[in-house]
XYZ file of C-alpha atoms in Angstrom:
318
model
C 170.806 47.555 98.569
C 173.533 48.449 95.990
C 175.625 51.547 96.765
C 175.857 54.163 94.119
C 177.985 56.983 93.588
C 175.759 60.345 92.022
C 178.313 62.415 90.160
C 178.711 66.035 89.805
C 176.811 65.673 85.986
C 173.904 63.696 87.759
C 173.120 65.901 90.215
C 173.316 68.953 87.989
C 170.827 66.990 85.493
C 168.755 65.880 88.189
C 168.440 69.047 90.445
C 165.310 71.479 89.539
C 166.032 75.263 92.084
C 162.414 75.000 92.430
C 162.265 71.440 94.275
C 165.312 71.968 96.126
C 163.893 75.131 97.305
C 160.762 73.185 98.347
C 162.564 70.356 99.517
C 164.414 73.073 102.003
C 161.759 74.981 103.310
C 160.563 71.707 104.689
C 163.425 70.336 106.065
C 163.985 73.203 108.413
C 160.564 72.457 109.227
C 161.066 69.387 110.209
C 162.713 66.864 112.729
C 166.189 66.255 111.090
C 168.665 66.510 114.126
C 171.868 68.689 113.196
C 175.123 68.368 116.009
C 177.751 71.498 115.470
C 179.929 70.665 112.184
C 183.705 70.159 113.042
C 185.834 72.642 111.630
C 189.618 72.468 111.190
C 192.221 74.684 110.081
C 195.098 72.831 108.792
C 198.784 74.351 107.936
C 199.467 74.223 104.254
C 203.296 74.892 103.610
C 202.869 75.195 99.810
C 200.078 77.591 100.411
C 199.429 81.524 102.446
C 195.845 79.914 103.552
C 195.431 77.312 105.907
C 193.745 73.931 104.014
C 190.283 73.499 105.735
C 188.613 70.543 107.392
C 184.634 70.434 107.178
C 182.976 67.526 108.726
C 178.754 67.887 108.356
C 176.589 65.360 110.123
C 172.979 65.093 110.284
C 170.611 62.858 110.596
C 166.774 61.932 110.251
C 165.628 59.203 112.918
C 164.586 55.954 111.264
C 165.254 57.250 107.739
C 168.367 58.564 106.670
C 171.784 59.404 107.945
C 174.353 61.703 106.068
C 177.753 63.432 106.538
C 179.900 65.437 104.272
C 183.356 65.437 103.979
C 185.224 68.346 102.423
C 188.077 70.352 101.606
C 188.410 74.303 101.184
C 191.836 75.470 99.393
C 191.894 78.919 98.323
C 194.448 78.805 96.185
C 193.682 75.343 94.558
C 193.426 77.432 91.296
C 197.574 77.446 91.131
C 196.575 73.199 90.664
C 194.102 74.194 88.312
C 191.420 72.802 90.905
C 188.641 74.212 92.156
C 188.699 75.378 96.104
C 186.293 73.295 97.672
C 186.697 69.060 97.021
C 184.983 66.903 99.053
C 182.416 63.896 98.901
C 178.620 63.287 100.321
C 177.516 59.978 102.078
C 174.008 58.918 102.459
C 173.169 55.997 105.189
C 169.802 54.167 105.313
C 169.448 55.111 109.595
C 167.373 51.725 109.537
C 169.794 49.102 107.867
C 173.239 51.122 108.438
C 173.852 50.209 104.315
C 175.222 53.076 102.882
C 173.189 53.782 100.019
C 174.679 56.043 97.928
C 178.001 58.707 97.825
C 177.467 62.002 96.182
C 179.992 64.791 94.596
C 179.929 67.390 96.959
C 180.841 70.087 95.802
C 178.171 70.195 93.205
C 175.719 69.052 95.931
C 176.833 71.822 97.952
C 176.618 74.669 95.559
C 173.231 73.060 95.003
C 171.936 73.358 98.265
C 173.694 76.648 98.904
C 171.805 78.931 96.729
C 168.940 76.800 97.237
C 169.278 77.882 100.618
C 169.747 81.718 99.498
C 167.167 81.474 97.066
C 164.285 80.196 99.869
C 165.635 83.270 102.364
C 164.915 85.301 99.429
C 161.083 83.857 99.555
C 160.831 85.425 102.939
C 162.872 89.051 102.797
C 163.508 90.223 99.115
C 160.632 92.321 97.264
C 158.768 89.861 95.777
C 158.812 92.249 92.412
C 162.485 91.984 92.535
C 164.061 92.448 88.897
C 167.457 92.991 88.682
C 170.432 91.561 90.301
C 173.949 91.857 91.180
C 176.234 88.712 91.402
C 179.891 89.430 92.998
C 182.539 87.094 92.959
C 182.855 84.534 90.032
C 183.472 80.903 91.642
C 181.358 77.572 91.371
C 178.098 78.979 92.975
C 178.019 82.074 90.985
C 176.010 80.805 88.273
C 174.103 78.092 90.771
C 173.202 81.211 92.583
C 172.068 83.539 89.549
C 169.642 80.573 88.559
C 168.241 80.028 91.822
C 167.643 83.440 92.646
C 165.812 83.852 89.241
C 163.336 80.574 89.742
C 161.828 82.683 92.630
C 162.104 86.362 91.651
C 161.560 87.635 88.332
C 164.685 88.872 87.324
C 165.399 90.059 84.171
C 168.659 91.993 84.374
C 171.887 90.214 86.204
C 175.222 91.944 86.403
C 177.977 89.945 87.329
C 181.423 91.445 88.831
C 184.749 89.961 89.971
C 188.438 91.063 90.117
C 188.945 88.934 86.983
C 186.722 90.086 84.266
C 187.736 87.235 81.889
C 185.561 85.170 84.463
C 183.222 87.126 84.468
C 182.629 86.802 81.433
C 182.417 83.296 81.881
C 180.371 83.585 83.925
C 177.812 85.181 81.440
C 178.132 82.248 79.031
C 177.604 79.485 81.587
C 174.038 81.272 82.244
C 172.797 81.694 78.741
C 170.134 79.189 78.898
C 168.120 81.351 81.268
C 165.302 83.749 80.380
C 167.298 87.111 81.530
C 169.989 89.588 80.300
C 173.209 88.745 81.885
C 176.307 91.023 81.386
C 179.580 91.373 82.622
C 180.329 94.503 84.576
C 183.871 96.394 85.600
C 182.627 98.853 88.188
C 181.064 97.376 91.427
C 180.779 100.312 93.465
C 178.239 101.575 90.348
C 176.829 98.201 90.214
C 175.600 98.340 93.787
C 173.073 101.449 93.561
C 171.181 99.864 90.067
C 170.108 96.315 91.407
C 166.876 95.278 93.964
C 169.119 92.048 94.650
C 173.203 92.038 95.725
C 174.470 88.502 96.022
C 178.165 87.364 96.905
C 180.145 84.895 97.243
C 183.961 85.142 97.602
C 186.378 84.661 99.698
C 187.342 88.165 100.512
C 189.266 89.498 103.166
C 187.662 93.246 102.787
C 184.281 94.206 102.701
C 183.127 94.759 98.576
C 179.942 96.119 99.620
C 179.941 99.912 100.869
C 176.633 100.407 103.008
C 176.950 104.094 102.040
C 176.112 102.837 98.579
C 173.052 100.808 99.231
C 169.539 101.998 98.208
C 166.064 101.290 100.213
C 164.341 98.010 99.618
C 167.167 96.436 98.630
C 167.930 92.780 99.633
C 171.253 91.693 100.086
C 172.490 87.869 99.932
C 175.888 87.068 101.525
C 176.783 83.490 101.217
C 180.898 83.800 101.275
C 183.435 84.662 103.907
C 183.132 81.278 105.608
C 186.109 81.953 108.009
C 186.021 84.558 111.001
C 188.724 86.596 109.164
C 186.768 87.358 106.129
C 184.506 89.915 104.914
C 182.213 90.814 102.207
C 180.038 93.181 103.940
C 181.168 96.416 105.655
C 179.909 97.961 109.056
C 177.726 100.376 107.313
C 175.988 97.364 105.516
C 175.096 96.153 109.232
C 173.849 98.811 110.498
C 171.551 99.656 107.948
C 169.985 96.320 107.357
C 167.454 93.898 108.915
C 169.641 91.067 109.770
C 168.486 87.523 109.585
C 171.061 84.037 109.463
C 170.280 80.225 108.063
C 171.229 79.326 111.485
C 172.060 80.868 114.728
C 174.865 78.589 115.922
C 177.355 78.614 112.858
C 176.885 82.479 111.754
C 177.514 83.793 114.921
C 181.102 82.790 114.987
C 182.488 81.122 111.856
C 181.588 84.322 109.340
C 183.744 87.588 109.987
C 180.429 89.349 108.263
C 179.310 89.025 112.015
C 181.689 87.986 114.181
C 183.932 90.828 113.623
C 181.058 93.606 114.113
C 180.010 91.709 117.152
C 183.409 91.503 118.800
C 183.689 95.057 118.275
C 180.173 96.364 119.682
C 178.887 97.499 116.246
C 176.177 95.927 116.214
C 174.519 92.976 119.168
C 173.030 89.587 118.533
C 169.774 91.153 119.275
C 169.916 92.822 115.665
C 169.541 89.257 113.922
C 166.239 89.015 114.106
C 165.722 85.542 112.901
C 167.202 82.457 111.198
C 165.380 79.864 108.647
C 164.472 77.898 111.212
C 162.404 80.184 112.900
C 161.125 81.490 109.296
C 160.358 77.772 107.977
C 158.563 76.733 111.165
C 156.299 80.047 111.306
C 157.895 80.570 114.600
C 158.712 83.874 113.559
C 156.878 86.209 110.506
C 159.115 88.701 108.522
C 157.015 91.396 107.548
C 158.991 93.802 105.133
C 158.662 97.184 104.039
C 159.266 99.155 101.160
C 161.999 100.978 102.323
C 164.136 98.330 104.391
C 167.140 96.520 103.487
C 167.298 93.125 104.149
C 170.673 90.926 104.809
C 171.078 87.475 104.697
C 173.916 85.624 105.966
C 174.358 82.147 105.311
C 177.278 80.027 106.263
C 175.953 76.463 105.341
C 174.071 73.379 107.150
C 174.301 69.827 107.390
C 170.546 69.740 107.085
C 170.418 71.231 103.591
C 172.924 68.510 102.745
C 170.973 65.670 104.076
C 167.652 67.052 102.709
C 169.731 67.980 98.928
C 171.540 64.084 98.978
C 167.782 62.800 99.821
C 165.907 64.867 96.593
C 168.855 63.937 94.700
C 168.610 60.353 95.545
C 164.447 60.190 94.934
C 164.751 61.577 91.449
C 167.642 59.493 90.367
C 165.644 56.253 91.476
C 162.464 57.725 89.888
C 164.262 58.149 86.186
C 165.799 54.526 86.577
């Protein structure tokens, strides 16, 4: 078995949202085994944010085993680099051969909105049209297509602090069947969409609960670290709460573990996780007027499954 090496052009070729989507909702169906992920903050001197360690294992028995390595520096952008760096590896469980290495950060912002976009399946109105992308990074645009391939959007406004990106933002999703525009004023933003997604790496909640509207559904994939926030109390409160998984969000997101430390809301408000969602163990039933909040902080499974979709379609178009 040769070893290959997918890079970040690959998988963006190869990757449909619709079959990753599919390919998710079965995995957390299924049988693939998932330890805690290893998570270290490291001291950067050249830097006011710690460099962090991610280590993601997981593993299907007599199939495939996978782990990602990767790196998270805030302010890589002073390198001109982007924040998160990192690499995939894919082991036949059977043989031990390692059969192939991925780019993982573009596997990762695959599988991320993936996963957004399947939680969206179960809680947003399925007549969803419009929606609101905050924060201007790597998944922004992975997100605003994935979210589209299973809601029929036709209006996306995109904010961020830097407008210019923004913008950029705009361009890099012209290929897709919807209006997309640039937008200066979030707090106006937040009252005209039936869809709020974000992802950055903010210290302060962006969204204002006061601001939200009924039936709204609201995605929150950033503020990986206990000390960040994209998501004020208000935004809690009002919401029906439901996580990707119950281990990891509890602790490593400061959406939640900074209203749970301080009594705002209990763990008995998250009412489910994908898990429970993908394995009919539990049945979300919305209504009109609730608004729904996802919280996703990342899994090895949607790695493994991603690396193994990823791997099928490359050997199919050989």
């Amino acid at each position: 078995m040769t070893m290959t090496f997918i890079t970040a052009e690959q998988i963006n070729q190869i990757t449909k949202p619709h079959q990753l989507i599919d390919k998710l909702q079965n995995a957390f169906a299924s049988d693939i085994e998932t330890p805690l992920r290893q998570h270290y903050d490291i001291p950067n001197p050249d830097s006011s944010r710690e460099t962090t360690l991610l280590m993601m294992p997981s593993w299907q028995v007599g199939k495939d085993i996978g782990v990602k390595l990767v790196s998270v520096v805030p302010e890589s952008y002073k390198y001109k680099l982007p924040s998160i760096k990192g690499v995939y590896v894919l082991i036949d469980a059977k043989t031990g051969q390692v059969k192939a290495m991925l780019d993982a950060p573009s596997l990762t912002a695959k599988r991320t909105a993936a996963a957004s976009a399947l939680a969206s399946r179960f809680l947003s109105d399925p007549n969803s049209k419009s929606l609101l992308m905050i924060g201007t990074g790597t998944l922004s645009s992975e997100l605003i297509e994935a979210h589209c391939a299973v809601r029929p959007i036709k209006q996306v406004y995109v904010w961020g602090r830097n407008h210019e990106k923004a913008h950029q933002i705009v361009k890099r999703t012209a290929h897709l069947s919807v209006n997309v525009e640039a937008v200066s004023n979030l707090d106006d933003a937040i009252g005209k969409v039936d869809i709020i997604s974000c992802a950055t790496m903010s210290i302060t909640p962006l969204i204002k609960g006061s601001l939200l509207k009924p039936g709204q559904h609201l995605d929150m994939v950033g503020a990986y670290r206990p000390d960040m926030r994209e998501a004020d109390d208000q935004c809690l409160l009002r919401s029906r709460i439901v996580v990707d998984n119950y281990q990891g969000a509890l602790k490593e997101t400061g959406d939640l573990a900074i209203p749970l430390k301080n009594n705002v809301i209990k763990k008995e408000k998250i009412e489910a996780d994908l898990f429970e969602l993908c394995r009919e163990q539990k049945h979300f039933e919305r209504n009109n007027s609730d608004i729904t909040f996802f919280k996703s902080v990342g899994h090895a499974l949607e790695d493994l499954a991603a690396a193994q979709l990823i791997v099928e379609k490359l050997r199919e178009s050989a």
